Coordinates of C-alpha atoms in Angstrom, one line a residue:
M262 CA -3.9 0.7 1.0
R263 CA -1.1 -0.6 -0.7
S264 CA 0.6 -3.7 -1.9
S265 CA 0.9 -6.1 0.9
S266 CA 3.2 -8.8 1.9
G267 CA 0.2 -9.7 2.4
T268 CA -4.1 0.9 1.9
A269 CA -9.5 6.2 8.0
R270 CA -11.1 7.0 8.9
A271 CA -14.4 8.7 9.2
G272 CA -17.8 8.0 10.5
A273 CA -20.1 5.2 9.7
V274 CA -17.6 2.7 8.4
A275 CA -15.0 3.3 11.1
A276 CA -17.8 2.9 13.7
G277 CA -18.5 -0.5 12.2
L278 CA -14.9 -1.4 12.7
A279 CA -14.8 -0.6 16.4
A280 CA -14.5 -4.2 17.6
V281 CA -11.5 -4.7 15.4
L282 CA -9.2 -6.6 17.8
L283 CA -9.9 -10.3 18.3
A284 CA -7.0 -10.6 20.8
L285 CA -4.7 -8.0 22.1
A286 CA -3.6 -9.0 25.5
G287 CA -0.1 -8.0 26.6
C288 CA 0.7 -5.5 23.9
G289 CA 1.6 -2.9 26.5
G290 CA 3.3 -5.2 29.1
G291 CA 4.2 -4.4 32.6
G292 CA 6.4 -1.7 34.0
G293 CA 6.8 1.9 32.9
P294 CA 8.1 2.8 29.4
V295 CA 11.8 3.2 29.1
R296 CA 13.3 5.1 26.2
G297 CA 16.5 3.8 24.6
G298 CA 17.9 0.6 23.4
T299 CA 18.1 -1.1 20.0
L300 CA 15.0 -2.3 18.3
R301 CA 15.7 -5.4 16.1
V302 CA 13.4 -6.0 13.2
A303 CA 13.7 -9.1 11.0
G304 CA 12.2 -10.0 7.6
S305 CA 12.6 -11.0 4.0
A306 CA 12.5 -8.4 1.4
D307 CA 13.8 -4.9 0.8
V308 CA 11.3 -2.2 0.1
D309 CA 9.8 -1.8 -3.3
H310 CA 10.8 1.9 -3.3
L311 CA 12.6 4.0 -0.6
D312 CA 11.5 7.2 -2.2
T313 CA 8.2 8.4 -0.7
A314 CA 7.2 9.5 -4.3
A315 CA 6.9 5.8 -5.2
V316 CA 6.8 3.6 -2.1
Y317 CA 3.7 1.4 -2.1
T318 CA 4.1 -1.6 0.1
T319 CA 2.9 -2.0 3.7
W320 CA 6.5 -2.5 5.0
G321 CA 7.9 0.2 2.8
G322 CA 5.3 2.7 4.2
L323 CA 6.2 1.7 7.7
L324 CA 9.8 2.5 7.1
A325 CA 8.9 5.8 5.3
R326 CA 6.9 6.9 8.4
Q327 CA 10.0 6.9 10.5
F328 CA 11.9 9.5 8.4
A329 CA 9.3 11.3 6.2
R330 CA 6.3 13.4 7.4
T331 CA 3.1 14.3 5.8
L332 CA 0.5 17.1 6.4
F333 CA -1.9 14.6 8.0
G334 CA -1.4 11.1 9.4
Y335 CA -2.3 8.5 12.0
R336 CA -1.4 7.8 15.6
A337 CA -0.6 4.1 16.3
S338 CA -3.0 2.6 18.8
N339 CA -4.4 -0.7 19.9
D340 CA -7.8 0.9 19.8
F341 CA -8.8 0.6 16.1
G342 CA -11.0 3.7 16.2
E343 CA -8.1 5.8 17.4
A344 CA -5.6 4.2 14.9
V345 CA -7.7 4.9 11.9
T346 CA -8.6 8.5 12.8
V347 CA -6.8 11.0 10.5
R348 CA -5.0 13.7 12.5
P349 CA -2.8 16.8 11.8
D350 CA 0.8 15.9 11.4
V351 CA 2.8 18.9 9.9
A352 CA -0.5 20.7 9.5
L353 CA -1.6 22.7 12.5
E354 CA -5.2 21.4 12.3
I355 CA -7.7 19.6 10.1
P356 CA -9.2 22.2 7.7
T357 CA -12.8 23.0 8.2
A358 CA -15.2 25.7 7.2
R359 CA -15.3 26.8 10.8
N360 CA -11.6 27.3 11.1
G361 CA -11.3 28.9 7.7
G362 CA -9.4 26.0 6.2
L363 CA -12.2 24.9 3.8
G364 CA -13.7 27.5 1.3
R365 CA -17.4 27.9 0.7
D366 CA -17.1 26.1 -2.7
G367 CA -15.8 23.0 -0.9
R368 CA -12.9 22.9 -3.3
T369 CA -10.4 25.3 -1.8
Y370 CA -8.3 24.2 1.3
T371 CA -6.0 26.4 3.1
I372 CA -3.5 24.4 5.2
R373 CA -1.3 26.0 7.8
L374 CA 1.9 24.4 8.9
R375 CA 3.2 24.1 12.4
G376 CA 6.6 25.5 13.3
G377 CA 9.6 23.6 14.6
V378 CA 9.5 20.8 11.9
L379 CA 13.1 20.6 10.7
W380 CA 15.0 18.8 8.0
N381 CA 18.2 17.1 9.4
T382 CA 20.4 19.2 7.1
S383 CA 23.4 21.2 8.1
P384 CA 22.3 23.6 9.5
P385 CA 18.7 22.3 10.1
R386 CA 16.0 24.3 8.4
E387 CA 12.3 24.5 8.6
V388 CA 10.0 22.3 6.5
T389 CA 8.0 24.7 4.3
A390 CA 4.8 24.6 2.2
A391 CA 7.1 24.6 -0.9
D392 CA 8.5 21.3 0.3
F393 CA 5.0 19.8 0.2
V394 CA 4.3 21.2 -3.3
R395 CA 7.6 19.6 -4.5
G396 CA 6.6 16.3 -2.8
I397 CA 3.2 16.1 -4.5
K398 CA 4.7 17.1 -7.9
R399 CA 7.2 14.3 -7.6
T400 CA 4.4 11.7 -7.6
C401 CA 4.4 12.1 -11.4
N402 CA 8.1 11.9 -12.0
P403 CA 8.8 9.7 -15.1
A404 CA 11.6 7.7 -13.4
A405 CA 9.7 6.3 -10.3
P406 CA 6.1 7.6 -10.4
A407 CA 3.7 6.9 -7.6
G408 CA 1.4 4.0 -8.0
G409 CA -1.3 6.1 -6.4
R410 CA -0.7 9.2 -8.6
A411 CA -4.3 8.9 -9.9
Y412 CA -5.6 10.1 -6.5
Y413 CA -4.0 13.4 -7.1
I414 CA -4.6 13.7 -10.8
E415 CA -8.3 13.1 -10.3
T416 CA -8.5 15.5 -7.4
I417 CA -6.1 18.5 -7.6
A418 CA -6.8 21.2 -10.2
G419 CA -4.3 21.2 -13.0
M420 CA -2.4 18.1 -11.8
G421 CA -3.5 16.0 -14.8
R422 CA -1.9 18.5 -17.3
F423 CA 1.2 18.8 -15.1
C424 CA 1.6 15.0 -15.0
A425 CA 1.0 14.6 -18.7
G426 CA 3.9 17.0 -19.4
Y427 CA 6.1 15.5 -16.9
A428 CA 5.7 12.0 -18.5
R429 CA 7.5 13.4 -21.5
V430 CA 10.7 14.4 -19.6
D431 CA 13.8 12.3 -19.8
P432 CA 13.6 9.8 -16.8
G433 CA 17.4 9.4 -16.9
S434 CA 18.1 13.1 -16.2
A435 CA 17.7 14.4 -12.7
A436 CA 18.4 17.9 -14.0
A437 CA 15.7 17.7 -16.6
M438 CA 13.1 16.5 -14.0
A439 CA 14.2 19.2 -11.6
R440 CA 13.9 21.9 -14.3
Y441 CA 10.4 20.7 -15.3
Q442 CA 9.2 20.9 -11.7
R443 CA 10.7 24.4 -11.2
T444 CA 9.3 25.8 -14.4
N445 CA 5.8 24.2 -14.5
D446 CA 3.2 25.0 -11.9
V447 CA 0.2 23.0 -10.7
P448 CA -2.6 25.7 -10.5
G449 CA -4.2 23.7 -7.6
L450 CA -0.9 23.7 -5.5
V451 CA 0.2 27.0 -4.2
A452 CA 2.6 27.8 -1.4
A453 CA 1.1 31.1 -0.4
D454 CA 4.0 31.6 2.1
A455 CA 6.4 29.4 4.0
K456 CA 3.8 28.1 6.3
T457 CA 0.6 28.2 4.2
L458 CA -0.4 25.7 1.5
V459 CA -3.5 26.4 -0.6
I460 CA -5.0 23.4 -2.5
K461 CA -7.7 23.8 -5.1
L462 CA -9.6 20.8 -6.3
N463 CA -11.4 19.8 -9.5
R464 CA -14.3 18.7 -7.4
P465 CA -15.1 18.5 -3.7
A466 CA -13.4 15.6 -2.1
S467 CA -14.3 14.6 1.4
D468 CA -11.2 12.3 1.6
L469 CA -8.6 15.0 0.7
V470 CA -7.0 14.8 4.1
N471 CA -6.6 11.0 3.6
L472 CA -4.9 11.5 0.3
L473 CA -2.5 14.0 2.0
A474 CA -1.8 11.5 4.7
L475 CA -0.2 9.0 2.2
E476 CA 3.5 8.8 1.9
F477 CA 3.3 10.0 -1.7
A478 CA 2.4 13.5 -0.4
A479 CA 5.2 13.7 2.1
A480 CA 7.4 16.8 2.1
A481 CA 10.4 16.6 -0.2
P482 CA 13.5 18.7 0.4
A483 CA 15.2 20.7 -2.4
E484 CA 18.1 18.4 -2.2
Y485 CA 16.1 15.6 -3.8
D486 CA 16.2 17.5 -7.1
R487 CA 19.8 16.3 -7.4
Y488 CA 18.9 12.7 -7.8
I489 CA 16.9 10.5 -10.1
P490 CA 13.9 9.5 -7.9
D491 CA 14.5 6.3 -6.1
S492 CA 17.8 5.7 -7.8
P493 CA 20.7 4.1 -5.9
E494 CA 22.1 7.6 -5.4
F495 CA 18.8 8.8 -3.9
R496 CA 18.7 5.8 -1.6
R497 CA 22.1 6.8 -0.2
H498 CA 21.0 10.4 0.5
T499 CA 17.6 10.3 2.2
I500 CA 16.9 13.4 4.3
S501 CA 14.7 13.2 7.4
D502 CA 12.1 15.4 9.0
G503 CA 10.9 12.5 11.2
P504 CA 12.2 11.0 14.4
Y505 CA 14.8 8.7 12.8
Q506 CA 17.2 9.0 10.0
I507 CA 18.7 6.2 7.9
T508 CA 22.5 6.1 8.7
S509 CA 23.3 2.8 7.0
Y510 CA 21.7 0.9 4.1
T511 CA 22.9 -2.3 2.5
P512 CA 20.4 -3.1 -0.3
G513 CA 18.5 -6.3 0.3
R514 CA 20.4 -6.9 3.5
R515 CA 20.1 -4.3 6.2
Y516 CA 18.9 -0.8 7.3
V517 CA 20.1 1.0 10.4
L518 CA 18.1 4.0 11.7
E519 CA 19.3 6.3 14.5
R520 CA 17.6 9.2 16.2
N521 CA 17.3 12.4 14.2
P522 CA 18.8 15.1 16.3
S523 CA 16.7 17.8 14.6
W524 CA 13.4 16.2 15.5
R525 CA 11.4 17.8 18.3
A526 CA 8.7 15.9 20.1
G527 CA 6.7 19.1 20.6
S528 CA 6.3 19.5 16.8
D529 CA 5.2 15.9 16.1
P530 CA 1.8 14.9 17.5
I531 CA 1.7 11.4 16.1
R532 CA 5.2 9.9 16.5
A533 CA 7.7 9.1 19.3
Q534 CA 11.5 8.6 19.4
N535 CA 11.8 5.8 21.9
P536 CA 14.5 3.4 20.7
D537 CA 17.9 4.9 20.3
R538 CA 18.5 2.7 17.2
I539 CA 16.4 0.6 14.8
E540 CA 18.1 -2.3 13.0
I541 CA 16.2 -4.0 10.2
S542 CA 17.8 -7.3 8.9
L543 CA 16.6 -8.7 5.6
G544 CA 17.0 -12.0 3.7
H545 CA 15.0 -14.1 6.2
D546 CA 12.8 -15.7 3.6
S547 CA 11.1 -18.4 6.0
P548 CA 8.3 -17.2 8.3
D549 CA 9.3 -20.0 10.6
A550 CA 12.9 -18.6 10.9
V551 CA 11.6 -15.1 11.7
Q552 CA 9.1 -16.5 14.2
G553 CA 12.0 -18.5 15.8
M554 CA 14.0 -15.3 16.1
L555 CA 11.2 -13.5 17.8
E556 CA 10.5 -16.3 20.3
S557 CA 14.1 -16.7 21.1
G558 CA 14.7 -12.9 21.5
A559 CA 17.1 -12.7 18.6
A560 CA 14.7 -10.2 17.0
D561 CA 11.9 -8.0 18.4
L562 CA 9.4 -7.3 15.6
P563 CA 8.6 -8.8 12.3
W564 CA 9.1 -6.8 9.1
D565 CA 7.2 -8.5 6.2
Q566 CA 6.7 -12.0 7.4
P567 CA 3.5 -13.4 9.0
V568 CA 3.1 -15.6 11.9
P569 CA 3.4 -19.2 10.4
A570 CA -0.1 -20.7 10.2
A571 CA 1.0 -23.9 11.9
K572 CA 2.0 -21.8 15.0
I573 CA -1.3 -19.9 15.5
A574 CA -3.1 -22.5 17.6
K575 CA -0.3 -22.8 20.0
L576 CA 0.2 -19.1 20.4
R577 CA -3.4 -18.3 21.3
G578 CA -3.4 -16.9 24.8
D579 CA 0.3 -15.8 24.6
P580 CA 0.5 -12.2 25.8
D581 CA 2.9 -11.4 22.9
F582 CA 0.5 -12.6 20.2
A583 CA -2.5 -10.8 18.8
I584 CA -4.9 -11.2 15.8
M585 CA -5.9 -8.0 14.2
E586 CA -9.1 -7.5 12.2
G587 CA -8.7 -6.8 8.5
S588 CA -10.3 -5.3 5.3
A589 CA -8.2 -6.3 2.4
L590 CA -8.2 -7.9 -1.0
D591 CA -5.3 -10.1 0.1
P592 CA -4.2 -12.1 -1.7
Y593 CA -5.9 -12.1 -5.2
L594 CA -5.0 -13.6 -8.6
V595 CA -4.4 -11.0 -11.2
F596 CA -4.4 -11.6 -15.0
N597 CA -1.9 -9.9 -17.3
T598 CA -4.5 -8.8 -20.0
L599 CA -1.7 -7.4 -22.1
S600 CA 0.2 -10.6 -22.5
P601 CA 0.8 -11.9 -26.0
N602 CA 1.2 -15.4 -24.7
N603 CA -1.2 -18.2 -25.9
G604 CA -2.4 -15.9 -28.7
G605 CA -3.4 -13.2 -26.2
A606 CA -5.7 -15.5 -24.4
L607 CA -5.7 -13.6 -21.1
G608 CA -7.0 -10.5 -22.9
R609 CA -10.3 -12.4 -23.5
T610 CA -13.0 -12.2 -20.9
E611 CA -14.3 -15.8 -21.4
V612 CA -10.8 -17.2 -20.7
R613 CA -10.5 -15.2 -17.4
Q614 CA -14.0 -16.3 -16.5
A615 CA -13.1 -19.9 -17.0
I616 CA -10.0 -19.6 -14.8
S617 CA -12.2 -17.9 -12.1
Y618 CA -13.9 -21.3 -11.6
A619 CA -10.7 -23.2 -11.3
V620 CA -9.2 -21.8 -8.0
D621 CA -9.8 -23.7 -4.7
K622 CA -10.3 -20.7 -2.4
A623 CA -11.0 -22.9 0.5
A624 CA -7.5 -24.2 0.3
V625 CA -6.2 -20.7 0.5
V626 CA -8.1 -20.2 3.7
R627 CA -6.4 -23.2 5.1
I628 CA -3.0 -22.0 4.1
Y629 CA -3.5 -18.8 6.1
G630 CA -4.6 -20.6 9.2
G631 CA -8.4 -21.4 8.9
P632 CA -11.7 -19.5 8.8
D633 CA -10.9 -17.3 11.9
I634 CA -7.9 -15.9 10.2
A635 CA -9.1 -15.7 6.5
E636 CA -12.5 -15.6 4.9
V637 CA -13.2 -16.3 1.2
L638 CA -13.7 -13.2 -0.8
N639 CA -15.7 -13.0 -4.1
Q640 CA -15.6 -9.3 -4.7
T641 CA -12.8 -6.8 -5.1
I642 CA -14.0 -4.5 -2.4
P643 CA -13.4 -6.3 0.9
P644 CA -15.9 -6.3 3.9
R645 CA -15.9 -3.2 6.1
S646 CA -14.8 -1.0 3.2
V647 CA -17.1 1.5 1.4
G648 CA -18.8 0.0 -1.6
H649 CA -18.6 -3.7 -0.4
Q650 CA -21.7 -5.8 -1.4
E651 CA -21.9 -9.5 -1.1
F652 CA -22.2 -11.3 -4.4
N653 CA -20.5 -14.3 -6.2
L654 CA -20.5 -14.6 -9.9
Y655 CA -18.4 -17.8 -10.0
P656 CA -19.7 -20.1 -7.2
T657 CA -18.1 -23.5 -6.8
P658 CA -19.0 -26.4 -4.3
G659 CA -17.6 -25.4 -0.9
D660 CA -15.5 -22.7 -2.5
G661 CA -13.3 -25.6 -3.6
G662 CA -13.1 -24.9 -7.4
D663 CA -14.7 -26.6 -10.3
P664 CA -12.0 -27.8 -12.8
G665 CA -14.6 -29.5 -15.0
R666 CA -16.4 -26.3 -15.7
C667 CA -13.2 -24.5 -16.2
R668 CA -12.1 -27.1 -18.9
Q669 CA -15.5 -26.8 -20.6
M670 CA -15.4 -23.0 -20.8
L671 CA -11.8 -23.0 -22.1
A672 CA -12.8 -25.4 -24.8
R673 CA -15.7 -23.2 -25.8
A674 CA -13.3 -20.3 -25.8
G675 CA -11.1 -22.1 -28.3
Y676 CA -8.5 -23.6 -26.0
P677 CA -9.4 -27.3 -25.7
H678 CA -5.8 -28.2 -24.9
G679 CA -5.4 -25.6 -22.2
L680 CA -2.8 -22.9 -21.8
T681 CA 0.7 -22.4 -20.5
L682 CA 1.1 -19.5 -18.1
T683 CA 4.2 -17.8 -16.5
F684 CA 3.6 -17.4 -12.8
P685 CA 6.0 -15.3 -10.7
Y686 CA 5.5 -15.7 -7.0
R687 CA 6.9 -14.3 -3.8
L688 CA 9.3 -16.2 -1.6
D689 CA 8.2 -14.8 1.7
G690 CA 5.2 -15.5 3.9
N691 CA 2.6 -18.0 2.7
H692 CA 3.0 -17.0 -1.0
R693 CA 5.0 -20.1 -2.0
Q694 CA 2.2 -22.4 -0.7
V695 CA -0.5 -20.3 -2.3
A696 CA 1.3 -20.4 -5.6
R697 CA 1.7 -24.2 -5.4
S698 CA -2.0 -24.6 -4.6
I699 CA -3.2 -22.5 -7.5
T700 CA -0.7 -24.3 -9.8
H701 CA -2.4 -27.6 -8.8
D702 CA -5.9 -26.1 -9.4
L703 CA -4.9 -24.9 -12.8
A704 CA -3.4 -28.2 -13.7
A705 CA -6.7 -29.9 -13.0
C706 CA -8.2 -27.5 -15.6
G707 CA -5.6 -28.3 -18.2
I708 CA -3.5 -25.2 -17.6
T709 CA 0.3 -25.4 -17.1
A710 CA 1.6 -22.8 -14.8
R711 CA 5.4 -22.2 -14.9
L712 CA 6.4 -20.9 -11.5
Q713 CA 9.1 -18.3 -11.2
P714 CA 10.4 -17.4 -7.7
D715 CA 10.6 -13.7 -6.9
T716 CA 11.4 -11.5 -3.9
S717 CA 8.7 -9.2 -2.6
G718 CA 10.9 -6.1 -3.3
A719 CA 11.4 -7.0 -7.0
F720 CA 7.8 -8.4 -7.3
Y721 CA 6.3 -5.0 -6.5
G722 CA 9.2 -2.8 -7.6
T723 CA 9.8 -4.3 -11.1
T724 CA 8.1 -7.5 -12.0
L725 CA 4.5 -6.4 -11.9
V726 CA 4.8 -2.6 -12.4
T727 CA 6.9 -2.4 -15.6
P728 CA 4.5 -2.1 -18.6
A729 CA 7.1 -3.3 -21.1
R730 CA 7.4 -6.5 -19.1
A731 CA 3.7 -7.0 -19.2
R732 CA 3.4 -6.3 -22.9
A733 CA 6.3 -8.7 -23.7
G734 CA 4.6 -11.5 -21.7
K735 CA 7.2 -11.8 -19.0
W736 CA 4.4 -12.9 -16.7
D737 CA 0.8 -14.0 -17.2
I738 CA -0.7 -14.4 -13.7
A739 CA 0.5 -13.4 -10.3
V740 CA -0.9 -13.3 -6.7
P741 CA -0.3 -9.9 -5.1
G742 CA -2.2 -8.5 -2.1
W743 CA -3.9 -5.2 -1.5
V744 CA -4.6 -3.4 1.7
P745 CA -6.8 -0.2 1.4
D746 CA -4.8 3.0 1.7
W747 CA -7.0 4.1 4.5
Y748 CA -10.2 3.1 6.3
G749 CA -13.4 5.0 6.9
N750 CA -14.3 7.0 3.8
N751 CA -12.2 4.8 1.6
G752 CA -14.4 4.0 -1.5
R753 CA -11.7 4.8 -4.0
T754 CA -8.9 3.0 -2.3
T755 CA -9.4 -0.3 -4.1
I756 CA -11.2 0.5 -7.4
V757 CA -9.1 3.5 -8.5
P758 CA -5.5 2.2 -8.1
L759 CA -6.2 -1.4 -9.2
F760 CA -8.7 -1.0 -12.0
D761 CA -8.8 2.6 -13.5
G762 CA -7.0 1.8 -16.8
R763 CA -6.7 5.5 -17.7
H764 CA -3.7 5.7 -15.3
Y765 CA -1.9 2.6 -16.4
G766 CA 1.8 3.1 -16.8
P767 CA 5.1 2.6 -14.8
N768 CA 4.5 1.7 -11.2
S769 CA 0.8 1.4 -11.7
S770 CA -1.0 -1.0 -9.3
D771 CA -3.3 -1.9 -12.1
Y772 CA -0.8 -4.7 -12.7
G773 CA -2.6 -6.4 -15.5
G774 CA -3.4 -3.4 -17.6
F775 CA -7.2 -3.8 -17.1
D776 CA -9.1 -0.9 -18.8
D777 CA -12.9 -0.9 -19.1
P778 CA -14.6 2.3 -20.1
A779 CA -17.7 1.3 -18.2
V780 CA -15.7 1.0 -15.0
N781 CA -14.0 4.3 -15.7
R782 CA -17.3 6.0 -16.0
L783 CA -18.6 4.5 -12.7
I784 CA -15.4 5.7 -11.1
D785 CA -16.1 9.2 -12.3
H786 CA -19.7 9.0 -11.1
A787 CA -18.5 7.9 -7.7
L788 CA -15.9 10.7 -7.4
N789 CA -18.6 13.3 -8.4
A790 CA -21.2 11.9 -6.0
P791 CA -22.6 14.4 -3.5
D792 CA -22.2 12.1 -0.5
V793 CA -20.5 8.9 0.6
A794 CA -23.8 6.9 0.4
T795 CA -24.3 7.7 -3.2
A796 CA -20.6 7.1 -4.0
S797 CA -20.8 3.7 -2.3
G798 CA -23.5 2.6 -4.8
Y799 CA -21.3 3.5 -7.7
W800 CA -18.3 1.8 -6.2
A801 CA -20.4 -1.3 -5.8
Q802 CA -21.5 -1.2 -9.4
A803 CA -17.9 -0.8 -10.5
D804 CA -17.0 -3.9 -8.4
H805 CA -19.8 -5.9 -10.1
R806 CA -18.6 -4.9 -13.5
I807 CA -15.0 -5.7 -12.8
M808 CA -16.0 -9.2 -11.6
E809 CA -18.3 -9.7 -14.7
D810 CA -15.2 -9.0 -16.8
A811 CA -13.1 -11.3 -14.4
A812 CA -10.2 -8.8 -14.2
V813 CA -9.0 -10.7 -11.1
V814 CA -9.9 -13.6 -8.9
P815 CA -10.4 -12.4 -5.3
L816 CA -9.2 -15.1 -2.9
V817 CA -9.5 -14.1 0.8
N818 CA -9.8 -11.2 3.2
Q819 CA -7.4 -12.1 6.0
R820 CA -7.0 -10.9 9.5
T821 CA -3.4 -10.3 10.7
P822 CA -1.8 -12.5 13.3
I823 CA 1.1 -10.7 14.8
F824 CA 3.8 -11.5 17.4
H825 CA 6.6 -9.6 19.1
S826 CA 9.4 -10.6 21.4
A827 CA 8.9 -10.8 25.2
R828 CA 11.0 -7.7 25.9
V829 CA 8.9 -5.4 23.7
R830 CA 6.7 -2.9 25.6
N831 CA 4.4 -0.2 24.2
A832 CA 3.6 -2.1 21.0
R833 CA 1.1 0.1 19.2
Y834 CA -0.6 -1.0 16.0
L835 CA -1.0 0.7 12.6
P836 CA -3.7 -1.1 10.6
Q837 CA -2.8 0.3 7.2
Y838 CA 0.7 -1.2 7.6
R839 CA -0.3 -4.3 9.4
A840 CA 2.5 -3.7 11.9
Y841 CA 3.5 -2.1 15.1
D842 CA 5.0 1.4 14.9
L843 CA 8.7 1.2 15.3
N844 CA 9.2 4.6 16.9
Q845 CA 6.8 3.8 19.8
V846 CA 8.5 0.6 21.1
T847 CA 10.0 0.7 24.6
F848 CA 11.8 -2.0 26.6
P849 CA 11.8 -3.0 30.2

């Protein structure tokens, strides 16, 4: 799905995920649900972006879900099949040919909105189809564009031209951006009336409802035109149509959310409004510290920190602990192919292939808690996602790395004395340990990695997503994580955002600027495929080509250990966020 501190749904793949919970005892707890109280959430980093047009981390998406609504969405559940089933949110129903929502050409969708969905303005007013048009247009804003904007450019008629023009607008002028949006239409996005949105596609897209369930496609009120997207001014003036509203925000330190008085339970089929107040405290950079807060009752839910690996064995059988199945490229080593450092070495396939042999993936498995928590991954598309096929182009004994072969290949590539690489890493979770492990592996290959600590918010919000930094060689390698944006019919959720070089630019998740015309052609074939099975073959071919070019080094697919305090009841899971839904929690 999305960048992880670590991004539904249909048919065959979802069915294969039915047995998704390895342990889930006690998530509901005893006693009836009691609304009210304060939910305390503790973690490390601020969000990458607070603006729904740009947010693209698991914890950022979880926060956005509390105050921003989309046409379609997901209902949190400890039954995986239920949790990954796309459902109507602001839309009245899933559009089909039978209900008149899907045209005969398979490219025209008519989406009707439910009534009673209100902005928390003074006075409250209805959310309209025009608000969704504005929200989708904002994904291409030049100040903080969506990392997943390619989804909409590829799919919605006229979106590509609209976005190309928007990229030329002054990103420092809110007025110029608002003017461009008001005076330039997207032919495929039409607000037929206040409660009817018509979307026309470039090609049939069986996953359109999934695209419209992403935070990027959330409704945006007219007031957002006053601010530069995701600017400090914007962050102080978020408007809510969800169950909660942000009433206090101290950047990097704290969020306070309180009930939105304009929200109505009858108009929201997928959320609740159980706690009176949600307090999110940040700056807790140690997983052990957060775990201690949860066990002592000083906090109720984790934000972006995992259960410490050393604690997992002791927690097994604890009713407040669970291990959730996963399908993720998380973490993986990415190369900055645009870096001028070392004479542009990382832009050369043979250098990246050499480094692919250096990494001890078995050590990464141990860091995350062992083989029942993490499994070695050798492809970019993880197991249980469309297009996954088992292959390994860079095998090493026991998955432990082969520094000798790495040295030989580097020498043949013209680097007998190795390389010096700048390596930013995140402070939270297991990332410090992973960075140190990989640094050790590279040293055995003759490569010096200069570690630079970074927070997760800056890592995903600035460090990796600013093209000027990449081209200036401010970083060479990094270890992000990727969770598919949805499950089920999710073939494009890894390959497109991470490897379609045609969409590289600010906030792109193609962090290293990888661009291969052969991969791009396979993407187009997959998107034009007549069915999921045919598309799956093209996604698999693209994966193989990416690995031949060694664009990244996949490390592991990890399951998610998760823990909550003893007082939490009604903890319901959202797989795409790797978290419990904040609005569902009750207390004894």
